[in-house]
Amino acid sequence: MTSPAVLFVCLGNICRSPLAEAAFRAAAEQTGLSMLADSAGTADYHVGEAPDPRAIRTAARFGIDISGYRGRQAISADFTRFSHIFALDHSNLANLRRIAPAGHSAQLSLLLDLVPGREGQAVADPWYGDEEGFLATWDEVSLGARHLVAKLR
Ligand code: 4NP
């Protein structure tokens, strides 16, 4: 079986989706799941930039270095490169549907759709808040990541 290729998508690709990518990589490595992972933003505001310093510090609290990640914008070719694409919120999901090529085979959903009882819910954008908000983001994306690894194993 080919390894799953998973893309996490938020707005800027500097807060939520890099944390989701990091949490998924960590959960997959813990269980020995072979996978490809990446993240992207629907907007081009932060292309080429490192994650937000608050996101870098949050991941570092859990022993993960995301300072080398770089922002990029989601493109329609992502729907053929990735088997699974997870939007962090509803607006990201709507924007992804807009660029999805007809007949693509990628599975597209909200990340929290994977979590029983959290279906249809968004991971809140921590950008305008304080560092505590990034910890809450970490908790949510980690929860989604653990459910994703369990589903893919
Ligand atoms: P993200 O957060 O989508 O989780 O990366 C944001 C990052 C940047 C902006 C908004 C949200 N911004 O407006 O630049």
Short mmCIF file of C-alpha atoms and ligand atoms in Angstrom, two decimals:
data_model
loop_
_atom_site.label_atom_id
_atom_site.label_comp_id
_atom_site.label_asym_id
_atom_site.label_seq_id
_atom_site.Cartn_x
_atom_site.Cartn_y
_atom_site.Cartn_z
CA MET A 1 0.00 0.00 0.00
CA THR A 2 1.34 3.46 -0.77
CA SER A 3 1.84 5.76 2.18
CA PRO A 4 -0.87 8.34 2.80
CA ALA A 5 0.05 11.88 1.77
CA VAL A 6 -1.61 14.42 4.04
CA LEU A 7 -1.92 18.17 3.62
CA PHE A 8 -3.15 20.53 6.36
CA VAL A 9 -4.53 23.86 5.24
CA CYS A 10 -5.33 27.09 7.13
CA LEU A 11 -5.37 30.72 6.00
CA GLY A 12 -1.79 31.91 6.43
CA ASN A 13 0.18 28.65 6.89
CA ILE A 14 2.03 30.17 9.84
CA CYS A 15 -0.13 29.26 12.87
CA ARG A 16 -2.61 26.37 12.73
CA SER A 17 -1.56 24.24 9.77
CA PRO A 18 2.17 24.07 10.65
CA LEU A 19 1.16 22.97 14.17
CA ALA A 20 -1.20 20.37 12.67
CA GLU A 21 1.57 19.09 10.39
CA ALA A 22 3.99 18.87 13.33
CA ALA A 23 1.46 17.10 15.56
CA PHE A 24 0.63 14.61 12.81
CA ARG A 25 4.31 13.90 12.08
CA ALA A 26 4.93 13.30 15.79
CA ALA A 27 1.89 11.02 16.21
CA ALA A 28 2.75 9.07 13.05
CA GLU A 29 6.37 8.62 14.09
CA GLN A 30 5.28 7.36 17.52
CA THR A 31 3.25 4.59 15.92
CA GLY A 32 5.61 3.86 13.02
CA LEU A 33 3.09 5.01 10.40
CA SER A 34 4.84 5.81 7.14
CA MET A 35 3.38 8.97 5.61
CA LEU A 36 4.03 12.18 3.76
CA ALA A 37 2.90 15.41 5.39
CA ASP A 38 2.86 19.07 4.43
CA SER A 39 0.89 22.22 5.16
CA ALA A 40 -0.25 25.23 3.15
CA GLY A 41 -2.36 28.37 3.38
CA THR A 42 -5.27 29.43 1.21
CA ALA A 43 -3.82 32.98 1.20
CA ASP A 44 -0.43 34.10 -0.10
CA TYR A 45 0.27 36.58 2.73
CA HIS A 46 3.10 34.60 4.31
CA VAL A 47 4.64 32.65 1.43
CA GLY A 48 8.28 31.83 2.19
CA GLU A 49 7.99 32.88 5.83
CA ALA A 50 8.75 30.83 8.94
CA PRO A 51 5.82 30.00 11.24
CA ASP A 52 4.61 32.65 13.69
CA PRO A 53 7.06 32.89 16.64
CA ARG A 54 4.21 31.93 18.99
CA ALA A 55 3.62 28.74 16.99
CA ILE A 56 7.36 27.97 16.99
CA ARG A 57 7.49 28.42 20.77
CA THR A 58 4.38 26.29 21.28
CA ALA A 59 5.75 23.37 19.26
CA ALA A 60 9.09 23.72 21.08
CA ARG A 61 7.26 23.22 24.40
CA PHE A 62 6.44 19.74 23.11
CA GLY A 63 9.98 19.11 21.87
CA ILE A 64 9.25 19.79 18.19
CA ASP A 65 11.20 22.26 16.06
CA ILE A 66 9.08 23.84 13.32
CA SER A 67 11.36 26.84 12.75
CA GLY A 68 12.47 25.40 9.41
CA TYR A 69 8.94 25.18 7.99
CA ARG A 70 8.15 27.76 5.29
CA GLY A 71 4.77 29.13 4.26
CA ARG A 72 3.29 28.29 0.90
CA GLN A 73 -0.07 28.71 -0.79
CA ALA A 74 -2.32 25.74 -1.56
CA ILE A 75 -2.66 25.06 -5.30
CA SER A 76 -4.98 22.87 -7.35
CA ALA A 77 -2.12 20.38 -8.00
CA ASP A 78 -2.23 19.60 -4.27
CA PHE A 79 -5.42 17.65 -4.98
CA THR A 80 -3.45 15.14 -7.03
CA ARG A 81 -0.32 15.12 -4.85
CA PHE A 82 -2.16 14.45 -1.59
CA SER A 83 -4.53 11.63 -0.68
CA HIS A 84 -6.01 13.54 2.27
CA ILE A 85 -6.48 17.30 2.66
CA PHE A 86 -7.65 18.74 5.99
CA ALA A 87 -8.95 22.27 6.34
CA LEU A 88 -8.62 23.85 9.76
CA ASP A 89 -11.82 25.94 9.43
CA HIS A 90 -14.89 26.36 7.25
CA SER A 91 -13.55 29.27 5.25
CA ASN A 92 -10.38 27.31 4.43
CA LEU A 93 -12.60 24.40 3.36
CA ALA A 94 -14.71 26.64 1.09
CA ASN A 95 -11.58 28.17 -0.46
CA LEU A 96 -10.11 24.71 -1.09
CA ARG A 97 -13.34 23.57 -2.77
CA ARG A 98 -13.01 26.59 -5.06
CA ILE A 99 -9.56 25.52 -6.35
CA ALA A 100 -10.23 21.75 -6.38
CA PRO A 101 -9.95 20.32 -9.91
CA ALA A 102 -13.00 18.45 -11.19
CA GLY A 103 -12.85 14.71 -10.51
CA HIS A 104 -10.00 14.87 -8.01
CA SER A 105 -9.54 11.87 -5.74
CA ALA A 106 -8.22 13.55 -2.59
CA GLN A 107 -10.37 13.21 0.52
CA LEU A 108 -11.23 16.72 1.71
CA SER A 109 -12.72 17.52 5.11
CA LEU A 110 -12.33 19.55 8.28
CA LEU A 111 -9.62 18.20 10.58
CA LEU A 112 -12.01 18.00 13.53
CA ASP A 113 -14.46 15.89 11.48
CA LEU A 114 -12.16 13.04 12.56
CA VAL A 115 -12.89 13.58 16.24
CA PRO A 116 -16.12 12.04 17.55
CA GLY A 117 -18.30 14.81 18.94
CA ARG A 118 -16.32 17.56 17.19
CA GLU A 119 -17.57 16.91 13.65
CA GLY A 120 -18.21 20.10 11.69
CA GLN A 121 -16.18 22.23 14.09
CA ALA A 122 -13.31 24.59 13.28
CA VAL A 123 -9.92 24.93 14.92
CA ALA A 124 -10.13 28.57 16.05
CA ASP A 125 -7.65 31.02 14.56
CA PRO A 126 -5.15 31.98 17.32
CA TRP A 127 -3.55 34.80 15.25
CA TYR A 128 -5.29 37.70 17.05
CA GLY A 129 -5.01 36.21 20.55
CA ASP A 130 -2.25 35.48 23.01
CA GLU A 131 0.11 32.55 23.44
CA GLU A 132 -2.48 30.63 25.50
CA GLY A 133 -4.55 30.47 22.33
CA PHE A 134 -1.70 28.69 20.59
CA LEU A 135 -1.66 26.07 23.35
CA ALA A 136 -5.39 25.52 22.76
CA THR A 137 -4.64 25.19 19.04
CA TRP A 138 -1.95 22.64 19.81
CA ASP A 139 -4.39 20.60 21.91
CA GLU A 140 -6.98 20.61 19.11
CA VAL A 141 -4.63 19.75 16.26
CA SER A 142 -2.99 17.03 18.37
CA LEU A 143 -6.38 15.51 19.04
CA GLY A 144 -7.17 15.55 15.32
CA ALA A 145 -3.72 14.15 14.50
CA ARG A 146 -4.13 11.21 16.90
CA HIS A 147 -7.50 10.32 15.38
CA LEU A 148 -6.03 10.64 11.89
CA VAL A 149 -3.15 8.28 12.68
CA ALA A 150 -5.60 5.76 14.17
CA LYS A 151 -7.71 5.97 10.99
CA LEU A 152 -4.75 5.57 8.65
CA ARG A 153 -3.05 2.67 10.45
P1 4NP B 1 -3.22 30.71 10.30
O1 4NP B 1 -3.33 32.12 11.07
O2 4NP B 1 -4.23 30.77 9.18
O3 4NP B 1 -3.58 29.73 11.35
O4 4NP B 1 -1.80 30.62 9.81
C1 4NP B 1 -3.28 33.36 10.44
C2 4NP B 1 -2.09 33.83 9.97
C3 4NP B 1 -2.03 35.06 9.35
C4 4NP B 1 -3.18 35.82 9.21
C5 4NP B 1 -4.38 35.34 9.68
C6 4NP B 1 -4.43 34.10 10.30
N1 4NP B 1 -3.10 37.10 8.59
O5 4NP B 1 -4.15 37.78 8.53
O6 4NP B 1 -2.04 37.47 8.09
#
